[in-house]
Amino acid sequence: MKRAFNYIPNRPVAIFLACLPFIAAILFYMAGSETRLAENPNDKLMPSFTAFGEAMHNLAFTENRRTGQYVFWQDTYVSLERLLTGLGISVILCLVIGLPVGFLPYLRRMWEPFVAAFSLIPPLAVLPILFIIFGLGETSKIVLIVFGLAPFLTRDVALSVTQIPREQLIKAQTLGASTMQIMTQIVLPQVMPRLVDSLRLSLGSAWLFLIAAEAIASEGGLGYRIFLVRRYLSMDIILPYVLWITLLAFLMDYALASWSRWYCRWRHLELKPS
Amino acid sequence: MTEITIDNIFKSYGSTPILERVSTVLPDHEFCTILGPSGAGKTTLLRILLSMETPTKGRILIDGEPVDEEPQPDRGVVFQRYSVFPHLTALQNVMIGPQLKSGNWFTRPLGAKRRHLRERAAALLEEVGLGDALDKYPCQLSGGMQQRLAIAQAMIMEPKVLLLDEPFGALDQATKRSMHSLILELWERNKMTIVMVTHDIQEAFTLGTRILMIDKVRDDPQAPAAYGSTITHDLRLDPKRRPPLTVVTDDTLDSAGDDPHSMRAIFARWTQNAGDAVVEKGGALATRGE
């Protein structure tokens, strides 16, 4: 009998094990749904998979009679546009601010405490302020995502800049590098893998801020739709939407991880010695 | 011609003196090894030579000119660790020096210039024995290969002075020996000055033409931090007359009442063993006859 952590599954077993919880969850839902529907065919809480299919068929593949749009795809497009704009602005800001603040001692002394304090402001608490300043349009939703992500990412970038061994910065100077060159050619590439990891971890918060903003004031988007149909207890729409959002988030996470493996190959070689 | 003058260096951290009255002159094409017990301040001296730290008092002159207050390409360096950039391949690590020096903050040399640089870097890597590892990242190289890469990276800048901070301290004996012959070869060919910090006395005697021992002359047992270190022994060795240096056993030589395992005692035995290869003796303790 070996110690429990010394049993390591091989690949087929690993795949099977990974699928198991998903299958269990689906089976559990199907059983629950069937029991409830047998008792009351009009039950709205746990609709059958056929009901999901019908609802999604209406939203995704049938033109809306009033607007002439495919609601589901329109929602997805609007939400992704907001989310990606917010993420993009956050990444640019955290690099433009985080790199110099982490790298130059004077800027660090000046801005580090401020950024730290700023990143602790609960973004949702300032959402009303954003609505007042930027109105109920797209801007306030994007600003909310940026507000939630950029200070955290900036702190993270600044922190990982300070973790680059001093020897490397000295070495770069003996190679004749200027401040700007060291920042763009030595520091930035070494910060990238960590930034990608932090970005992956903050995808969850980004979606949270997006859906919260959409729920409160919006005319479209995945979060808006969920909160709209809540009034009619339309679980047949809410659940597929939640699954779809989860899938989108997973794909974004996967894309970032793959990009990092390709772009920061050196880092992944370090983590996994051959 | 490169002559390094260390002019009466004092260095203290707060009220703790580390170095005091450190003065010497290293003539052109010297291979200077700096020895000393741990904590004596040999690395501090190297950092001052590199402008990584500023002395509390005194100055460093190269050819009569005070050195710049920042690290500059005239002084190359190899540290024990973290000398190479982990995000660049071996070839890129060597090419980056000239690229940084010639380019502004985003441009890099292109076309014929780049091809020429690439060839030069590849030739240099071949010379240090990394000809087959051009496209490997540092983490894919062994410790010895990483140090070879770091040496090539520093050498491509053709520095007047190469500073080595325990560069072979983390390597096994066999790798160390092959690194020794590599560094001697480069030193002969490029006619530069090398200053190397080491805690390995054998290494110091096999490589150096000049050996500086850094230690405390005055030692107050009540207050061990009261005094800084200075150059206690300053030997000039003739590399041609250097006898084959084998490990000295403890009983062959009398260690004059000192702890026979102290660095000073081992150093004294090595000095005697080197015999008439020692062409000149100096330093705070040598003048007292120790």
Coordinates of C-alpha atoms in Angstrom, one line a residue:
Chain A
M1 CA 0.0 0.0 0.0
K2 CA 1.6 3.2 -1.2
R3 CA 0.8 6.6 0.2
A4 CA -2.3 8.1 -1.4
F5 CA -0.5 10.9 -3.2
N6 CA 1.9 8.4 -4.9
Y7 CA -0.9 6.9 -7.0
I8 CA -0.7 8.8 -10.3
P9 CA -3.4 8.1 -13.0
N10 CA -2.3 7.5 -16.6
R11 CA -3.7 9.6 -19.4
P12 CA -6.9 7.7 -20.3
V13 CA -7.8 7.3 -16.7
A14 CA -7.0 11.0 -16.1
I15 CA -9.4 12.0 -19.0
F16 CA -12.1 9.7 -17.7
L17 CA -11.7 11.1 -14.2
A18 CA -11.9 14.7 -15.5
C19 CA -15.2 13.9 -17.4
L20 CA -16.8 12.2 -14.4
P21 CA -18.0 15.2 -12.4
F22 CA -19.4 16.8 -15.6
I23 CA -21.4 13.7 -16.4
A24 CA -22.5 13.3 -12.8
A25 CA -23.8 16.9 -12.8
I26 CA -25.7 16.4 -16.0
L27 CA -27.2 13.1 -14.8
F28 CA -28.1 14.6 -11.5
Y29 CA -29.9 17.5 -13.2
M30 CA -31.7 15.2 -15.6
A31 CA -33.0 13.0 -12.7
G32 CA -34.1 16.1 -10.7
S33 CA -35.8 17.7 -13.7
E34 CA -37.6 14.5 -14.6
T35 CA -38.9 13.9 -11.1
R36 CA -40.2 17.5 -10.9
L37 CA -41.8 17.5 -14.3
A38 CA -43.5 14.1 -13.6
E39 CA -45.1 15.8 -10.6
N40 CA -45.9 19.1 -12.3
P41 CA -45.5 19.4 -16.2
N42 CA -45.6 23.2 -15.9
D43 CA -42.7 23.3 -13.4
K44 CA -40.4 26.2 -14.4
L45 CA -37.5 25.6 -12.0
M46 CA -35.8 22.6 -13.7
P47 CA -36.8 22.6 -17.3
S48 CA -35.9 19.5 -19.5
F49 CA -33.2 19.6 -22.1
T50 CA -35.8 19.7 -24.8
A51 CA -37.0 23.0 -23.3
F52 CA -33.5 24.4 -23.4
G53 CA -33.2 23.4 -27.0
E54 CA -36.5 25.1 -27.9
A55 CA -35.7 28.3 -26.0
M56 CA -32.2 28.5 -27.5
H57 CA -33.5 27.7 -31.0
N58 CA -35.9 30.7 -30.7
L59 CA -33.2 33.0 -29.4
A60 CA -30.2 31.9 -31.5
F61 CA -31.6 30.8 -34.8
T62 CA -34.9 32.7 -35.2
E63 CA -35.0 36.3 -36.3
N64 CA -36.6 38.5 -33.7
R65 CA -39.8 39.8 -35.2
R66 CA -39.5 43.2 -33.6
T67 CA -35.8 44.0 -34.2
G68 CA -34.8 41.6 -37.0
Q69 CA -31.9 40.4 -35.0
Y70 CA -30.8 37.1 -33.6
V71 CA -31.1 37.9 -29.9
F72 CA -28.6 35.4 -28.6
W73 CA -25.8 36.3 -31.0
Q74 CA -26.5 40.0 -30.6
D75 CA -26.3 39.6 -26.8
T76 CA -23.0 37.7 -27.1
Y77 CA -21.5 40.3 -29.5
V78 CA -22.5 43.2 -27.3
S79 CA -21.2 41.6 -24.1
L80 CA -17.9 40.4 -25.6
E81 CA -17.3 43.8 -27.1
R82 CA -17.7 45.4 -23.7
L83 CA -15.6 42.8 -22.0
L84 CA -12.7 42.7 -24.5
T85 CA -12.6 46.5 -24.6
G86 CA -12.4 46.6 -20.8
L87 CA -9.7 43.9 -20.7
G88 CA -7.7 45.6 -23.5
I89 CA -7.7 49.0 -21.8
S90 CA -6.8 47.4 -18.5
V91 CA -3.8 45.6 -19.9
I92 CA -2.6 48.7 -21.7
L93 CA -3.0 50.8 -18.5
C94 CA -1.3 48.2 -16.3
L95 CA 1.7 48.1 -18.5
V96 CA 2.0 51.8 -19.2
I97 CA 1.6 52.6 -15.5
G98 CA 2.9 49.4 -13.8
L99 CA 6.2 49.0 -15.6
P100 CA 7.6 52.5 -14.8
V101 CA 6.1 52.5 -11.3
G102 CA 7.7 49.1 -10.6
F103 CA 11.0 50.0 -12.2
L104 CA 11.8 53.6 -11.3
P105 CA 12.3 54.1 -7.5
Y106 CA 11.0 57.7 -7.5
L107 CA 7.8 56.7 -9.3
R108 CA 7.4 53.7 -7.0
R109 CA 7.7 55.8 -3.8
M110 CA 5.2 58.2 -5.3
W111 CA 2.5 55.9 -6.8
E112 CA 2.7 52.6 -5.1
P113 CA 0.7 53.5 -2.0
F114 CA -1.8 55.3 -4.1
V115 CA -2.4 52.5 -6.5
A116 CA -2.6 50.1 -3.6
A117 CA -5.3 52.2 -1.9
F118 CA -7.1 52.7 -5.2
S119 CA -7.2 49.0 -6.0
L120 CA -9.0 48.4 -2.7
I121 CA -12.0 50.6 -3.6
P122 CA -14.9 48.2 -4.3
P123 CA -15.7 48.8 -8.0
L124 CA -19.4 48.0 -7.6
A125 CA -19.7 50.6 -4.9
V126 CA -18.6 53.3 -7.3
L127 CA -20.9 52.0 -10.1
P128 CA -23.5 54.7 -9.3
I129 CA -20.8 57.4 -9.6
L130 CA -19.8 55.9 -13.0
F131 CA -23.5 56.0 -14.1
I132 CA -23.7 59.6 -13.0
I133 CA -20.5 60.7 -14.7
F134 CA -20.6 58.6 -17.8
G135 CA -24.3 58.0 -18.2
L136 CA -26.0 54.7 -18.7
G137 CA -24.3 53.9 -22.0
E138 CA -21.4 51.7 -23.0
T139 CA -18.7 53.9 -21.3
S140 CA -19.8 53.3 -17.8
K141 CA -19.8 49.5 -18.3
I142 CA -16.3 49.5 -19.8
V143 CA -15.0 51.9 -17.1
L144 CA -16.4 49.6 -14.4
I145 CA -14.4 46.7 -15.8
V146 CA -11.3 48.8 -16.1
F147 CA -11.8 50.2 -12.6
G148 CA -12.0 46.7 -11.2
L149 CA -9.1 45.2 -13.1
A150 CA -6.5 47.8 -14.0
P151 CA -5.4 48.8 -10.4
F152 CA -5.0 45.1 -9.4
L153 CA -3.1 44.3 -12.6
T154 CA -1.0 47.4 -12.2
R155 CA 0.0 46.4 -8.7
D156 CA 0.8 43.0 -9.9
V157 CA 3.0 44.2 -12.8
A158 CA 4.8 46.7 -10.5
L159 CA 5.4 43.9 -8.0
S160 CA 6.8 41.4 -10.5
V161 CA 9.1 44.1 -11.9
T162 CA 10.7 44.4 -8.5
Q163 CA 11.2 40.7 -8.4
I164 CA 13.6 40.7 -11.4
P165 CA 17.1 39.9 -9.9
R166 CA 19.2 43.0 -9.5
E167 CA 22.1 41.1 -11.2
Q168 CA 20.2 41.2 -14.5
L169 CA 19.7 45.0 -14.3
I170 CA 23.4 45.5 -13.5
K171 CA 24.3 43.1 -16.4
A172 CA 22.1 45.1 -18.8
Q173 CA 23.9 48.3 -17.8
T174 CA 27.3 46.7 -18.5
L175 CA 25.9 45.9 -21.9
G176 CA 25.2 49.6 -22.4
A177 CA 21.4 49.5 -22.1
S178 CA 19.4 52.7 -21.4
T179 CA 16.5 52.9 -18.9
M180 CA 14.0 52.6 -21.7
Q181 CA 15.8 49.7 -23.3
I182 CA 15.9 47.8 -20.1
M183 CA 12.3 48.4 -19.5
T184 CA 11.1 47.3 -22.9
Q185 CA 13.6 44.5 -23.7
I186 CA 14.6 43.0 -20.3
V187 CA 11.7 43.8 -17.9
L188 CA 8.6 43.7 -20.1
P189 CA 9.2 40.2 -21.6
Q190 CA 9.9 38.8 -18.1
V191 CA 6.7 40.4 -16.7
M192 CA 4.5 39.0 -19.5
P193 CA 4.0 35.4 -18.2
R194 CA 3.0 36.7 -14.8
L195 CA 0.7 39.3 -16.4
V196 CA -1.0 36.6 -18.4
D197 CA -1.5 34.5 -15.3
S198 CA -3.0 37.4 -13.4
L199 CA -5.3 38.2 -16.3
R200 CA -6.5 34.7 -16.4
L201 CA -7.3 34.8 -12.7
S202 CA -9.1 38.1 -13.1
L203 CA -11.4 36.9 -16.0
G204 CA -13.9 35.9 -13.4
S205 CA -14.1 39.4 -11.9
A206 CA -14.3 40.9 -15.3
W207 CA -17.4 38.9 -16.1
L208 CA -18.8 39.7 -12.7
F209 CA -18.4 43.4 -13.3
L210 CA -19.8 43.2 -16.8
I211 CA -22.9 41.2 -15.8
A212 CA -23.5 43.5 -12.8
A213 CA -23.4 46.6 -15.0
E214 CA -25.6 45.0 -17.6
A215 CA -28.1 43.9 -15.0
I216 CA -28.5 47.4 -13.7
A217 CA -28.8 49.4 -16.8
S218 CA -28.5 48.1 -20.3
E219 CA -30.3 47.4 -23.6
G220 CA -28.6 44.2 -24.4
G221 CA -26.0 41.7 -23.5
L222 CA -25.8 38.3 -21.9
G223 CA -26.2 39.7 -18.3
Y224 CA -29.1 41.9 -19.4
R225 CA -31.0 39.0 -20.9
I226 CA -30.5 36.8 -17.8
F227 CA -31.9 39.5 -15.5
L228 CA -34.7 40.4 -18.0
V229 CA -36.1 36.9 -18.2
R230 CA -35.7 36.4 -14.5
R231 CA -39.1 38.2 -14.2
Y232 CA -40.8 35.3 -16.1
L233 CA -38.8 32.6 -14.2
S234 CA -37.4 31.5 -17.6
M235 CA -34.9 29.0 -16.3
D236 CA -34.9 27.5 -19.9
I237 CA -33.1 30.7 -21.0
I238 CA -31.1 31.5 -17.9
L239 CA -29.4 28.2 -17.5
P240 CA -28.1 28.0 -21.2
Y241 CA -27.0 31.5 -20.9
V242 CA -25.0 30.8 -17.8
L243 CA -23.5 27.7 -19.5
W244 CA -22.6 29.8 -22.5
I245 CA -20.9 32.5 -20.4
T246 CA -19.0 29.8 -18.6
L247 CA -17.9 28.4 -21.9
L248 CA -16.8 31.8 -23.2
A249 CA -14.8 32.4 -20.1
F250 CA -13.2 29.0 -20.3
L251 CA -12.3 29.6 -24.0
M252 CA -10.7 32.9 -23.1
D253 CA -8.8 31.4 -20.3
Y254 CA -7.6 28.6 -22.6
A255 CA -6.6 31.1 -25.4
L256 CA -4.6 33.1 -22.9
A257 CA -2.8 30.0 -21.6
S258 CA -2.0 28.8 -25.1
W259 CA -0.7 32.3 -26.1
S260 CA 1.5 32.4 -23.0
R261 CA 2.9 28.9 -23.8
W262 CA 3.8 30.1 -27.3
Y263 CA 4.9 33.7 -26.5
C264 CA 6.7 33.0 -23.2
R265 CA 8.1 29.6 -24.1
W266 CA 11.2 30.2 -22.0
R267 CA 9.0 30.5 -18.9
H268 CA 7.2 27.2 -19.5
L269 CA 10.5 25.4 -20.1
E270 CA 11.7 26.7 -16.7
L271 CA 8.6 25.5 -15.0
K272 CA 8.7 22.1 -16.6
P273 CA 12.3 20.9 -16.7
S274 CA 12.8 18.4 -19.4
Chain B
M1 CA 46.5 49.7 -21.6
T2 CA 44.2 49.4 -18.6
E3 CA 45.5 50.3 -15.2
I4 CA 43.1 50.1 -12.3
T5 CA 43.9 52.2 -9.3
I6 CA 42.0 51.4 -6.1
D7 CA 42.6 54.5 -4.1
N8 CA 42.0 54.3 -0.3
I9 CA 38.5 52.8 -0.4
F10 CA 36.4 52.8 2.8
K11 CA 32.9 51.3 2.8
S12 CA 30.5 51.1 5.6
Y13 CA 26.8 50.1 5.8
G14 CA 25.4 52.4 8.5
S15 CA 27.8 52.4 11.3
T16 CA 29.3 49.0 10.3
P17 CA 32.6 49.3 8.5
I18 CA 33.1 46.7 5.8
L19 CA 36.2 47.8 4.0
E20 CA 38.9 50.2 5.2
R21 CA 42.0 51.6 3.7
V22 CA 41.9 49.4 0.6
S23 CA 44.5 50.6 -1.8
T24 CA 46.3 48.9 -4.7
V25 CA 47.2 49.3 -8.3
L26 CA 46.4 46.6 -10.9
P27 CA 48.6 47.0 -14.0
D28 CA 47.4 46.1 -17.5
H29 CA 46.5 42.5 -18.3
E30 CA 46.4 41.4 -14.7
F31 CA 44.4 38.4 -13.6
C32 CA 43.6 39.4 -10.0
T33 CA 41.9 37.0 -7.7
I34 CA 40.3 38.4 -4.5
L35 CA 40.3 35.9 -1.6
G36 CA 38.9 36.3 1.8
P37 CA 36.7 34.6 4.5
S38 CA 33.0 34.9 4.0
G39 CA 31.6 38.3 5.1
A40 CA 35.0 39.9 4.7
G41 CA 33.8 42.2 2.0
K42 CA 35.4 40.8 -1.2
T43 CA 32.1 40.9 -3.1
T44 CA 31.6 44.5 -1.8
L45 CA 35.0 45.4 -3.3
L46 CA 33.9 43.9 -6.6
R47 CA 30.6 45.7 -6.5
I48 CA 32.5 49.0 -6.0
L49 CA 34.7 48.2 -8.9
L50 CA 31.5 47.7 -11.0
S51 CA 29.9 50.9 -9.7
M52 CA 27.1 48.8 -8.3
E53 CA 27.8 50.4 -5.0
T54 CA 29.6 53.7 -4.2
P55 CA 32.4 53.7 -1.7
T56 CA 31.9 55.8 1.5
K57 CA 35.4 57.2 0.9
G58 CA 38.0 56.8 -1.8
R59 CA 37.7 56.2 -5.5
I60 CA 38.4 53.8 -8.3
L61 CA 40.4 55.0 -11.3
I62 CA 40.9 53.3 -14.7
D63 CA 43.8 54.8 -16.5
G64 CA 43.8 57.8 -14.2
E65 CA 40.1 58.6 -14.9
P66 CA 37.6 58.0 -12.1
V67 CA 35.1 55.4 -13.1
D68 CA 31.5 56.3 -14.0
E69 CA 29.1 56.2 -11.2
E70 CA 26.9 53.7 -13.0
P71 CA 27.8 50.3 -14.4
Q72 CA 29.1 50.9 -18.0
P73 CA 30.2 48.7 -20.9
D74 CA 33.9 49.3 -20.1
R75 CA 33.5 46.8 -17.2
G76 CA 31.9 43.5 -18.0
V77 CA 30.6 41.2 -15.3
V78 CA 29.7 37.6 -14.7
F79 CA 27.8 36.8 -11.4
Q80 CA 27.4 33.4 -9.8
R81 CA 23.8 33.4 -10.8
Y82 CA 21.3 35.4 -12.8
S83 CA 23.9 36.7 -15.3
V84 CA 22.0 35.7 -18.4
F85 CA 18.5 36.8 -19.4
P86 CA 16.1 33.9 -19.1
H87 CA 13.8 35.0 -21.8
L88 CA 16.4 35.0 -24.5
T89 CA 18.0 32.1 -26.3
A90 CA 21.8 31.6 -26.0
L91 CA 22.4 33.4 -29.3
Q92 CA 20.0 36.2 -28.4
N93 CA 21.7 36.6 -25.1
V94 CA 25.0 37.2 -26.8
M95 CA 23.6 39.4 -29.5
I96 CA 21.7 41.6 -27.1
G97 CA 24.8 43.5 -25.9
P98 CA 25.8 45.1 -29.2
Q99 CA 22.1 45.5 -30.1
L100 CA 21.4 47.5 -27.0
K101 CA 24.5 49.6 -27.5
S102 CA 23.8 50.5 -31.1
G103 CA 20.0 50.7 -31.0
N104 CA 17.7 53.2 -29.5
W105 CA 14.9 51.9 -27.3
F106 CA 13.0 49.9 -29.8
T107 CA 15.0 49.5 -33.0
R108 CA 17.4 46.7 -33.6
P109 CA 20.1 46.4 -36.3
L110 CA 18.7 44.8 -39.5
G111 CA 20.0 43.3 -42.7
A112 CA 23.8 42.9 -43.2
K113 CA 24.6 44.5 -39.8
R114 CA 22.4 41.9 -38.1
R115 CA 23.8 39.1 -40.1
H116 CA 27.3 40.2 -39.2
L117 CA 26.4 40.4 -35.5
R118 CA 24.8 37.0 -35.6
E119 CA 27.9 35.5 -37.1
R120 CA 30.1 37.1 -34.5
A121 CA 27.9 35.9 -31.7
A122 CA 27.7 32.4 -33.1
A123 CA 31.5 32.3 -33.4
L124 CA 31.9 33.5 -29.8
L125 CA 29.5 30.8 -28.6
E126 CA 31.4 28.2 -30.6
E127 CA 34.6 29.5 -28.9
V128 CA 33.2 29.0 -25.4
G129 CA 31.9 25.6 -26.3
L130 CA 28.2 26.3 -26.9
G131 CA 28.2 25.8 -30.6
D132 CA 25.3 23.3 -30.5
A133 CA 23.2 25.3 -28.1
L134 CA 22.5 28.5 -30.0
D135 CA 18.8 28.2 -29.8
K136 CA 18.5 26.9 -26.3
Y137 CA 17.1 29.0 -23.5
P138 CA 19.2 29.4 -20.3
C139 CA 17.0 27.1 -18.3
Q140 CA 17.8 24.3 -20.8
L141 CA 21.5 24.7 -20.1
S142 CA 23.5 23.2 -17.2
G143 CA 25.1 25.5 -14.6
G144 CA 28.5 25.4 -16.4
M145 CA 27.0 26.1 -19.8
Q146 CA 25.0 29.0 -18.3
Q147 CA 28.3 30.5 -17.0
R148 CA 30.0 29.9 -20.4
L149 CA 27.1 31.8 -21.9
A150 CA 27.4 34.6 -19.4
I151 CA 31.1 34.9 -20.2
A152 CA 30.4 35.0 -24.0
Q153 CA 27.7 37.6 -23.3
A154 CA 30.2 39.8 -21.5
M155 CA 33.1 39.2 -23.9
I156 CA 31.2 40.4 -27.0
M157 CA 31.3 43.9 -25.6
E158 CA 35.1 43.7 -25.5
P159 CA 35.3 45.2 -22.0
K160 CA 38.6 46.6 -20.7
V161 CA 37.9 44.8 -17.4
L162 CA 36.0 41.6 -16.7
L163 CA 34.7 41.3 -13.2
L164 CA 33.8 37.8 -12.0
D165 CA 31.9 37.3 -8.8
E166 CA 32.4 33.7 -7.7
P167 CA 31.5 32.6 -11.2
F168 CA 32.4 29.0 -10.7
G169 CA 31.3 28.7 -7.1
A170 CA 28.2 26.6 -7.9
L171 CA 30.0 24.2 -10.3
D172 CA 31.4 20.7 -9.8
Q173 CA 35.1 20.1 -9.9
A174 CA 35.4 18.8 -13.4
T175 CA 33.3 21.6 -14.9
K176 CA 35.3 24.1 -12.8
R177 CA 38.5 22.9 -14.3
S178 CA 37.3 23.2 -17.9
M179 CA 36.0 26.7 -17.0
H180 CA 39.4 27.6 -15.7
S181 CA 41.2 26.7 -18.9
L182 CA 38.5 28.6 -20.9
I183 CA 38.9 31.8 -18.9
L184 CA 42.7 31.6 -19.0
E185 CA 42.5 31.2 -22.8
L186 CA 40.2 34.2 -23.2
W187 CA 42.3 36.2 -20.8
E188 CA 45.5 35.4 -22.8
R189 CA 43.9 36.1 -26.2
N190 CA 41.9 39.3 -25.4
K191 CA 44.6 40.9 -23.2
M192 CA 42.0 42.3 -20.8
T193 CA 42.2 42.7 -17.0
I194 CA 40.2 40.2 -15.0
V195 CA 39.2 40.7 -11.4
M196 CA 37.7 37.6 -9.8
V197 CA 36.2 37.1 -6.4
T198 CA 36.5 33.5 -5.1
H199 CA 36.5 31.6 -1.8
D200 CA 38.5 28.8 -3.4
I201 CA 42.2 29.3 -2.5
Q202 CA 43.3 26.7 -5.1
E203 CA 41.4 28.5 -7.8
A204 CA 43.0 31.8 -6.8
F205 CA 46.5 30.3 -7.0
T206 CA 46.0 28.4 -10.2
L207 CA 44.5 31.4 -12.1
G208 CA 45.8 34.6 -10.6
T209 CA 48.8 36.6 -11.5
R210 CA 47.9 38.7 -8.5
I211 CA 46.2 37.5 -5.3
L212 CA 44.6 39.9 -2.9
M213 CA 43.6 38.5 0.5
I214 CA 40.9 40.6 2.1
D215 CA 40.5 40.2 5.9
K216 CA 40.4 42.1 9.1
V217 CA 43.8 43.2 10.5
R218 CA 42.4 44.4 13.8
D219 CA 39.8 42.2 15.5
D220 CA 38.1 43.1 18.7
P221 CA 36.5 40.0 20.1
Q222 CA 34.1 42.2 22.2
A223 CA 32.9 43.9 19.0
P224 CA 33.5 41.8 15.9
A225 CA 31.9 44.4 13.7
A226 CA 34.0 47.3 15.0
Y227 CA 36.6 47.1 12.2
G228 CA 36.5 46.7 8.5
S229 CA 38.6 44.5 6.2
T230 CA 41.6 45.6 4.3
I231 CA 44.2 43.9 2.0
T232 CA 46.1 41.7 4.3
H233 CA 48.2 39.9 1.6
D234 CA 49.0 41.2 -1.8
L235 CA 50.9 38.6 -3.9
R236 CA 52.2 38.9 -7.4
L237 CA 52.7 35.5 -9.0
D238 CA 54.7 34.7 -12.1
P239 CA 52.4 32.4 -14.0
K240 CA 55.4 30.9 -15.9
R241 CA 57.2 29.9 -12.8
R242 CA 54.1 28.6 -11.0
P243 CA 54.9 25.1 -9.8
P244 CA 52.2 22.4 -10.3
L245 CA 49.8 23.2 -7.5
T246 CA 48.6 20.1 -5.7
V247 CA 46.4 20.1 -2.6
V248 CA 48.6 20.8 0.5
T249 CA 48.0 18.5 3.4
D250 CA 47.7 19.9 6.8
D251 CA 50.9 18.3 8.4
T252 CA 53.4 19.4 5.8
L253 CA 53.7 23.0 7.0
D254 CA 53.6 24.6 10.4
S255 CA 50.8 27.1 10.7
A256 CA 52.3 29.2 13.4
G257 CA 49.9 28.6 16.2
D258 CA 46.9 29.7 14.3
D259 CA 43.8 27.6 13.7
P260 CA 45.3 25.4 10.9
H261 CA 41.9 25.5 9.2
S262 CA 41.5 29.2 9.2
M263 CA 41.6 30.8 5.8
R264 CA 44.8 32.7 6.8
A265 CA 46.6 29.5 7.7
I266 CA 45.6 27.8 4.5
F267 CA 46.6 30.8 2.6
A268 CA 50.0 30.8 4.2
R269 CA 50.6 27.2 3.2
W270 CA 49.6 27.9 -0.3
T271 CA 51.9 30.8 -0.4
Q272 CA 54.8 28.7 0.7
N273 CA 53.9 26.0 -1.7
A274 CA 53.9 28.4 -4.6
G275 CA 57.6 28.9 -3.7
D276 CA 59.5 31.2 -6.0
A277 CA 56.5 31.8 -8.2
V278 CA 55.7 34.6 -5.7
V279 CA 57.7 37.5 -7.1
E280 CA 56.4 40.2 -4.8
K281 CA 54.6 40.3 -1.4
G282 CA 52.7 43.1 0.0
G283 CA 49.7 43.9 2.2
A284 CA 49.0 44.9 5.8
L285 CA 50.1 41.5 7.3
A286 CA 52.9 40.6 4.9
T287 CA 54.9 43.6 6.0
R288 CA 54.7 42.2 9.5
G289 CA 56.3 39.0 8.3
E290 CA 53.2 36.8 8.4

